[in-house]
Coordinates of C-alpha atoms in Angstrom, one line a residue:
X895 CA -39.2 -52.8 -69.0
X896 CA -42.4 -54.7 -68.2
X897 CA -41.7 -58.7 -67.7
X898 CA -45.1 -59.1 -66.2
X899 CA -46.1 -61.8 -69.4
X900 CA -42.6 -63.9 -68.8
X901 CA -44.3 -65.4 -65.4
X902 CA -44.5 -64.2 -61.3
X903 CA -44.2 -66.7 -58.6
X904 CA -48.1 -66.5 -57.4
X905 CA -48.3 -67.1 -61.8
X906 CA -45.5 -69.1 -63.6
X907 CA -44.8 -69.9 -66.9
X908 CA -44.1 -73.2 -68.5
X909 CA -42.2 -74.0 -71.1
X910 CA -39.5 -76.5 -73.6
X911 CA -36.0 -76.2 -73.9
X912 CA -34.5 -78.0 -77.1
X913 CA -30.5 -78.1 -78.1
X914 CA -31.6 -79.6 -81.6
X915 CA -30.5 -83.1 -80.1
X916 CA -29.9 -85.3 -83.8
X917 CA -32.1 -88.5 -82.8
X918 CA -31.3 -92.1 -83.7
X919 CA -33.5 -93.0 -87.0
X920 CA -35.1 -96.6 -87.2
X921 CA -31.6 -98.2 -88.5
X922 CA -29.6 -96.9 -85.2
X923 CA -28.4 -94.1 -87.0
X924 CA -28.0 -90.3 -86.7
X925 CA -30.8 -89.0 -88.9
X926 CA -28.9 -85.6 -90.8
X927 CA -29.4 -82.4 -89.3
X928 CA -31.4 -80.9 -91.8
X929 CA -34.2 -83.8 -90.8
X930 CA -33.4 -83.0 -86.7
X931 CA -34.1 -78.7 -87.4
X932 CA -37.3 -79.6 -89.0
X933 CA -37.9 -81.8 -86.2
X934 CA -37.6 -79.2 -83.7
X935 CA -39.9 -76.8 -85.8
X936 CA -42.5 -79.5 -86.1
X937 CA -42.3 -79.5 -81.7
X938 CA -42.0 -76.0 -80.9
X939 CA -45.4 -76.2 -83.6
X940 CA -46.9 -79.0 -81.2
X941 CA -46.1 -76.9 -77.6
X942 CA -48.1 -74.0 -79.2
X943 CA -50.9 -76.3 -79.7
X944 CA -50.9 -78.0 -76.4
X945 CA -51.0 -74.6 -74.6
X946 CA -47.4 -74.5 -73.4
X947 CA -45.7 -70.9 -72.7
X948 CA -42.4 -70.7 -74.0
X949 CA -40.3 -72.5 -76.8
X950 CA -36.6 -72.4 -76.5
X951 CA -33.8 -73.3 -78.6
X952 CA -30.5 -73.4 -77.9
X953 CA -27.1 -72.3 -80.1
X954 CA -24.8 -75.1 -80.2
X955 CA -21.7 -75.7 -83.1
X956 CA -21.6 -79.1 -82.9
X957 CA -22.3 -82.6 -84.9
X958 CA -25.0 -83.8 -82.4
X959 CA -26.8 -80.9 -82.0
X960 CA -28.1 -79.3 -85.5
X961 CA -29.1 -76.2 -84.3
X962 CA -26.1 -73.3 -84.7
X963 CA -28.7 -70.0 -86.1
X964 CA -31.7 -70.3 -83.4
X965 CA -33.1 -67.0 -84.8
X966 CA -33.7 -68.9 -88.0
X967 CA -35.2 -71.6 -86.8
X968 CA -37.6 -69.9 -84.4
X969 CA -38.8 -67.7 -87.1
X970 CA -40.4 -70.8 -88.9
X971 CA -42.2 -72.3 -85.6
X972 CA -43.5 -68.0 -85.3
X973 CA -45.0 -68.9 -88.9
X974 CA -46.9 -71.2 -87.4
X975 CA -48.0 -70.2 -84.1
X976 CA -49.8 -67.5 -82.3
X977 CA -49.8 -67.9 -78.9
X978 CA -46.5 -69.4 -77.6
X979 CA -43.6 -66.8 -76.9
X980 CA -40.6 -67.9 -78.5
X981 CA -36.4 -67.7 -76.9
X982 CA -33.2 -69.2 -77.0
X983 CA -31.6 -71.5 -74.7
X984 CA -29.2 -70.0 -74.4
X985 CA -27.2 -67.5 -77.2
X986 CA -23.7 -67.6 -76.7
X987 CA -23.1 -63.7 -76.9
X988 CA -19.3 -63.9 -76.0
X989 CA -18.5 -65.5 -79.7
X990 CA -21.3 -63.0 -80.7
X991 CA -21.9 -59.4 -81.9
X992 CA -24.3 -57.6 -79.4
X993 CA -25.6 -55.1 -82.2
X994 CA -26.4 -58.2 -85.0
X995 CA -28.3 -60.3 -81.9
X996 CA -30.4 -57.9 -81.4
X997 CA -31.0 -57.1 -84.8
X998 CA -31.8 -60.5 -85.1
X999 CA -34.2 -61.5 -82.2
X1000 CA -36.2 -57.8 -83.3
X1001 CA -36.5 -58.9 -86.5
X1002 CA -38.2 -62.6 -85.0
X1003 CA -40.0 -60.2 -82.3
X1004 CA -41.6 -58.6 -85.6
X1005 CA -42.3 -61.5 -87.5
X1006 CA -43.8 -63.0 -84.4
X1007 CA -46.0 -60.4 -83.5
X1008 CA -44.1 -59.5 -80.5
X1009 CA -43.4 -63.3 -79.0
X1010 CA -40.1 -63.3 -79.0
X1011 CA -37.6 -63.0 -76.6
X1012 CA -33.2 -64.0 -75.9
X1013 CA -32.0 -65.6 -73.4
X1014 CA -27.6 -65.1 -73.1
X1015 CA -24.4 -66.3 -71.7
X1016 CA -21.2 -67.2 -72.2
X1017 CA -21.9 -70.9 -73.4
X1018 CA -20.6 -74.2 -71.5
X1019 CA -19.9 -75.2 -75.0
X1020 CA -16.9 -73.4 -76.4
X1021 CA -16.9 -74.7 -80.1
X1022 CA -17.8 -71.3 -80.9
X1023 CA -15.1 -69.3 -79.6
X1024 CA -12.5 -70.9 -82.1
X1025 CA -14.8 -70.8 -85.0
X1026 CA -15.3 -67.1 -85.1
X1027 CA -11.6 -65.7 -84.0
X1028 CA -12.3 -65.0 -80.4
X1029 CA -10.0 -66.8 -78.0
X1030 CA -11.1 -68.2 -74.5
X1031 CA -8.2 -66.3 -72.6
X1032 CA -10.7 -63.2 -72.9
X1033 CA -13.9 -65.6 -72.0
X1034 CA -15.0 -63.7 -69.1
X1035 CA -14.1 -60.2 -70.6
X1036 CA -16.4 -60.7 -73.9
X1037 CA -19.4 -61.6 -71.9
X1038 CA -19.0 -59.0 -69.6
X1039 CA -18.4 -56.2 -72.0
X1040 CA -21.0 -57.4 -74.7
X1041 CA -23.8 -58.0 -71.9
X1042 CA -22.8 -54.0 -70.8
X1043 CA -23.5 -53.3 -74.5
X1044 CA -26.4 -55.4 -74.9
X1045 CA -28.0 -53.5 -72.7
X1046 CA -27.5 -50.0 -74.3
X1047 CA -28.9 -51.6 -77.4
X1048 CA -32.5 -52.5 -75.2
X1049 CA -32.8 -48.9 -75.1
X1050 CA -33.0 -48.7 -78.8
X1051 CA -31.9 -45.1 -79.1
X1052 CA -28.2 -44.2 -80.4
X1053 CA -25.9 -45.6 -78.5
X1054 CA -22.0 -44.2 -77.3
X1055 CA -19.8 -47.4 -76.1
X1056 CA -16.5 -48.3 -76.2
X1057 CA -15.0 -51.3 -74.7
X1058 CA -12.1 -53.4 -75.6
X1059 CA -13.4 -56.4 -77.1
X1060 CA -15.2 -55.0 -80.4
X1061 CA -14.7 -51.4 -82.1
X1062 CA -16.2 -48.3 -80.3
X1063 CA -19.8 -47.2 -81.5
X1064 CA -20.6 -43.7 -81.6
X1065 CA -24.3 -42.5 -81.9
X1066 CA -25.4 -45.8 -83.4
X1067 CA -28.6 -47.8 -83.4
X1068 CA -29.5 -51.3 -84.0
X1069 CA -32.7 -51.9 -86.2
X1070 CA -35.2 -52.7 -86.3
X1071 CA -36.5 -51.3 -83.4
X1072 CA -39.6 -53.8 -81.7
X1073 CA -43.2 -52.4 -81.3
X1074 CA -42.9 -52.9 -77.2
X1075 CA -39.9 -50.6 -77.2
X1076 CA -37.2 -53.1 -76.1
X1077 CA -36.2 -56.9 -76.8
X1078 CA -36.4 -58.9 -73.4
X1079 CA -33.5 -60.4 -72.5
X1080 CA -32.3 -63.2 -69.5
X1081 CA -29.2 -64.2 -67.9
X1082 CA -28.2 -67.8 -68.1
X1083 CA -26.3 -69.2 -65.5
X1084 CA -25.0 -72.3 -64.5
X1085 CA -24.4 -71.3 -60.9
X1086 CA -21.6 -68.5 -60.1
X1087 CA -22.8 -65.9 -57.5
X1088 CA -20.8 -63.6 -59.7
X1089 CA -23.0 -64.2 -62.8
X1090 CA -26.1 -63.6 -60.9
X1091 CA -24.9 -60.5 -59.4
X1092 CA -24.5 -59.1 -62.3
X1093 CA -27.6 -60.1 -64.0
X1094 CA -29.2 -58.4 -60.8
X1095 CA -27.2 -55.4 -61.3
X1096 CA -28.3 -54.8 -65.4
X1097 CA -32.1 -55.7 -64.1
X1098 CA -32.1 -58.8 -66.1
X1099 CA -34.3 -61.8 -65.3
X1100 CA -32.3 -65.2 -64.7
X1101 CA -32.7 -68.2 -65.8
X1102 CA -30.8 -70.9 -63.9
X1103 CA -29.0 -73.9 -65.6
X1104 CA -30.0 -76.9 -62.8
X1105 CA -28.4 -80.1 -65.1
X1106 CA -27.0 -81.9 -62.0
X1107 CA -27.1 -82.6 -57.9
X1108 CA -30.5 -81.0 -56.5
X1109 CA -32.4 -77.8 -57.2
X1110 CA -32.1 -77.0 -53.6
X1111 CA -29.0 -76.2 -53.7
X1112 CA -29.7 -73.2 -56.1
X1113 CA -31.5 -71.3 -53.3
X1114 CA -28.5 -69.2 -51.9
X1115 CA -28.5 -68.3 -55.4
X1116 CA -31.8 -67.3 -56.2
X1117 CA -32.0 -65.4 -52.5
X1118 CA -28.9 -63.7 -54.0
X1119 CA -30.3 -62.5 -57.1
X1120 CA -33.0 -60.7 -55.1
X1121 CA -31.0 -59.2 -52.4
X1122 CA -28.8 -57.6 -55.3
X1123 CA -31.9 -56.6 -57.1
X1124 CA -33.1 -54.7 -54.4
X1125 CA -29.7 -53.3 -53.4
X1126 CA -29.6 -52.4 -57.2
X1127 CA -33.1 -50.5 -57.4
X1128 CA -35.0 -53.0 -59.5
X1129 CA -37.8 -54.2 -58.5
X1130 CA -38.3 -57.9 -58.3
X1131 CA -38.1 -59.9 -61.9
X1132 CA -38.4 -63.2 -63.3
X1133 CA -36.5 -66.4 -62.2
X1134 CA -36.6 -69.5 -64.4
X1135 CA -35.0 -72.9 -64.2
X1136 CA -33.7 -75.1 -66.7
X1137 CA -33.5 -78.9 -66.0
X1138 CA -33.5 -81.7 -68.3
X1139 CA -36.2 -84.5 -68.0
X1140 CA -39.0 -86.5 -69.7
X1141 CA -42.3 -87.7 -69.5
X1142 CA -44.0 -91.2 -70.5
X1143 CA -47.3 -92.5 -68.9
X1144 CA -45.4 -94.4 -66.6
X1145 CA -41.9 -93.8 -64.5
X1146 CA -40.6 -97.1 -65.8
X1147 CA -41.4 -96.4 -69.3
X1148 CA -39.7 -92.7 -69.0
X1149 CA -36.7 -94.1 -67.4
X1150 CA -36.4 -96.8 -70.1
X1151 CA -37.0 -94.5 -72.3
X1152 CA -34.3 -91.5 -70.9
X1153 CA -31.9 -93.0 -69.9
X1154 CA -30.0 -94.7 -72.5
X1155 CA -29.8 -91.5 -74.2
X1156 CA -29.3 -89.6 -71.1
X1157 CA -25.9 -91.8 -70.1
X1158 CA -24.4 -91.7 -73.5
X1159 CA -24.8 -88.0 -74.5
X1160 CA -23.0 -87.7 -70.4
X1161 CA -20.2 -90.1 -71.8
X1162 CA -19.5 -88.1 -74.7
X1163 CA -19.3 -85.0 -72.8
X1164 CA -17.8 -86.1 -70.3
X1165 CA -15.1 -87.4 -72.2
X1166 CA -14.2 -84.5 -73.3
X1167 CA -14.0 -82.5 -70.0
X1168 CA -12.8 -85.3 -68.0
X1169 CA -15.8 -86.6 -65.9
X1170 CA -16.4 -90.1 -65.1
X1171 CA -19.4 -92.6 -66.6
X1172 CA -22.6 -92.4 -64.9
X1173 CA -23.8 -95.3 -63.6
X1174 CA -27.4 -96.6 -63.7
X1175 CA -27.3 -95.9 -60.1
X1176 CA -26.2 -92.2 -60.3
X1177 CA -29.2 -91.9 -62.9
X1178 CA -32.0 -93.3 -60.3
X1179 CA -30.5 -90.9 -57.7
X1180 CA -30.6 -87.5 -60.1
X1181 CA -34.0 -88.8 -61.3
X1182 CA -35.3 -89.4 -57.7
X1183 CA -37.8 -86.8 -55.7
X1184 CA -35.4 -84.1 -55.3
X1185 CA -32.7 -84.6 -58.1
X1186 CA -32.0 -82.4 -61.2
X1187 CA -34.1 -85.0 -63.7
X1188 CA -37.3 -84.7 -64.2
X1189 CA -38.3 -87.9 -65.4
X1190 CA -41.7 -90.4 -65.0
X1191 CA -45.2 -90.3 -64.8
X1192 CA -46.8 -86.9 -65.5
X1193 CA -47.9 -87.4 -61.5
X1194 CA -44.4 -87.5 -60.5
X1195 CA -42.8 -84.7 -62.6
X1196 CA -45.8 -82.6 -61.7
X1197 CA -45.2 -82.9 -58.4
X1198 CA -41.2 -82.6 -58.5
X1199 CA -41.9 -79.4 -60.6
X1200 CA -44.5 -77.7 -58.2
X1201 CA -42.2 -78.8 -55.2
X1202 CA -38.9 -76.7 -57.4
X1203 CA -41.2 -73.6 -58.3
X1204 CA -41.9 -73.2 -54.4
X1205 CA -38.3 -74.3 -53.3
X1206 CA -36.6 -71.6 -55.6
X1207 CA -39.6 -69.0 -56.1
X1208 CA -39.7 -69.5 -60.1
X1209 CA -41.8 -67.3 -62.2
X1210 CA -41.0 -70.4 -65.1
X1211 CA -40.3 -73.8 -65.5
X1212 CA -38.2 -74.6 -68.5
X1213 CA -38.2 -78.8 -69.7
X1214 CA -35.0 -79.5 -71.3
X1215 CA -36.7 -82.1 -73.0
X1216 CA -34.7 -83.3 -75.8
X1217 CA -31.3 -85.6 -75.5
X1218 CA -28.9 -87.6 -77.4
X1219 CA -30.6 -90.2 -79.7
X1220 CA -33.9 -89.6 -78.1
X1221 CA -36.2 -90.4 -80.8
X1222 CA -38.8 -87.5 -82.2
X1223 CA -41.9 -89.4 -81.8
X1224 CA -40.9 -89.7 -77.9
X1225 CA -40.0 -86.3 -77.4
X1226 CA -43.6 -85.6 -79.3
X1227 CA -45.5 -87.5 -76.4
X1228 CA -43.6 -85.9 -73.6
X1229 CA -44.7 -82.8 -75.5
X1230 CA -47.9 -83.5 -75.3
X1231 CA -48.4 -85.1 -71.8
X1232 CA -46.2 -82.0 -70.3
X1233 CA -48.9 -79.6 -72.2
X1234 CA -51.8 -81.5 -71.7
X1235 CA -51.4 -83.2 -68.6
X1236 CA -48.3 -81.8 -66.0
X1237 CA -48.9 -78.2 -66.2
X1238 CA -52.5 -77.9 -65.3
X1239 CA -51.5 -80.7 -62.8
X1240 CA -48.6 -78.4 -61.5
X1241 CA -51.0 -75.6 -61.6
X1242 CA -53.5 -77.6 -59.0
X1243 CA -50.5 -78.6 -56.9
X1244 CA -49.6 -74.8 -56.6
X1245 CA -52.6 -73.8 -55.5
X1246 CA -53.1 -75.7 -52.4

């Protein structure tokens, strides 16, 4: 399968990541989710116009992020774009079913005119895995099993598979079937050598989850990934990198702006899994030159993103750019200055 179009590292890609973050309406509270999906249609709409690459939406089952059918939603921004390609970030396929995602994301590859593409993993969220009868004991062995099946299904032929996670299939095809001949698919990972093995092994691109410490540190990783590829037979294939961040005409004004939203959305995971509060301090640092944030100026996270493409070798750049309470009309203008003014900036930068 070609992955030319998804980005090189002499040509990458940029793009948006969103998780359907429910903002903060003028009276403090959560607007519904019905308002915050049609939000996230109205800025996947903008990136298209401002000449951004990819739009990504990610699956989530949970009160502060609206978005649980990506799929859906994407299929209404595709109604109103041409250009942009259009991907999750990320599908959970271990609380999935391999045949019906790719029934779903060919269906959006057809309605977009061939834009469309999936990205999957096993989810750092695990709301899903009660909600639809599958239990966490067999975490790893659903992802595993469904990604080997997954990948029969790319072929989009009749497929024999048995496994011991969902029933056997026996000369079966998923349809549609796309007009390329095969639905492109990533890994996501959030930095297991083991996961990027065997993304190497399937001859899967990668995108890589960088949310905290430094993107440096992702560069045994990403060496791994192509030392397996080549020990594998593939040639070499897309790397991306996912990092939250956002942009305002000044640093001050995008740190004001961030981190508010940043710290509390971090407090209300991390209750939940046990981390402590972050600090003002620990924000600055994770912010700073060579932390996971990329947040400021469009000068500064134009040049933090040039200096992570050539650190890690990315073929894209993937803005998380959407958090907590954030409010739509400031993720709009960090649309727009990421579009109009960071990426040909990043572009320049590269080039020297």
């Amino acid at each position: 399968m070609g992955y030319e179009n998804l980005g090189t590292r002499h040509e990458p890609t940029f793009g948006l990541d969103t998780f359907g973050d429910v903002e903060n309406g003028p009276d403090g509270q959560p607007v519904s989710q019905a308002e915050a999906i049609r939000q996230v249609v109205a800025e996947g709409v903008l990136a298209d116009q401002v000449g951004l690459d990819y739009f990504g939406v990610g699956e989530h089952h949970r009160a502060e992020m609206a978005v649980s059918s990506p799929d859906v939603v994407l299929a209404a921004v595709a109604g109103q774009t041409g250009r942009i390609r259009l991907g999750t970030a990320v599908t959970v396929l271990s609380s999935d079913d391999p045949v019906r995602v790719y029934e779903r994301f060919a269906t959006l590859d057809a309605v977009s005119r061939g834009r469309a593409e999936v990205t999957l993993g096993r989810g750092s969220f695990t709301e899903s895995f009660p909600l639809f009868g599958y239990s966490l004991d067999d975490y790893e062995a659903l992802f595993a099993e469904k990604l080997d099946l997954f990948t029969h299904l790319q072929e989009e032929k009749p497929v024999d598979w048995s496994g011991t996670v969902r029933p056997a299939l026996e000369g079966a095809q998923a349809f549609p079937v796309t007009e390329s001949g095969s639905l492109p698919a990533w890994v996501g990972v959030g930095g297991t050598p083991q996961s990027v093995v065997r993304a190497a092994a399937y001859g899967l691109p990668l995108v890589m989850a960088v949310i905290g410490g430094s993107p440096e540190r992702f560069t045994p990783l990403a060496d791994l990934y192509r030392r397996a590829l080549k020990e594998a037979g593939h040639q070499e294939l897309p790397i991306s990198m996912h990092s939250p961040g956002h942009i305002a005409e000044t640093d001050e004004l995008a740190m004001a702006q961030h981190f508010p939203h940043h710290q509390a959305a971090f407090a209300k995971i991390g209750a939940e899994r046990g981390w402590g509060p972050m600090s003002r301090a620990d924000y600055d640092a994770m912010a700073g030159p060579r932390g996971a944030l990329f947040v400021g100026s469009p000068e500064t996270v134009a040049q933090k993103i040039a200096w992570a493409v050539r650190t890690l070798g990315l073929s894209r750049f993937q803005l998380k750019y959407s958090v907590g309470g954030l409010p739509h009309e400031q993720r709009a203008n960090s649309i727009r200055l990421y579009g109009e003014q960071v990426v040909p900036r990043v572009k320049d930068l590269l080039k020297d």
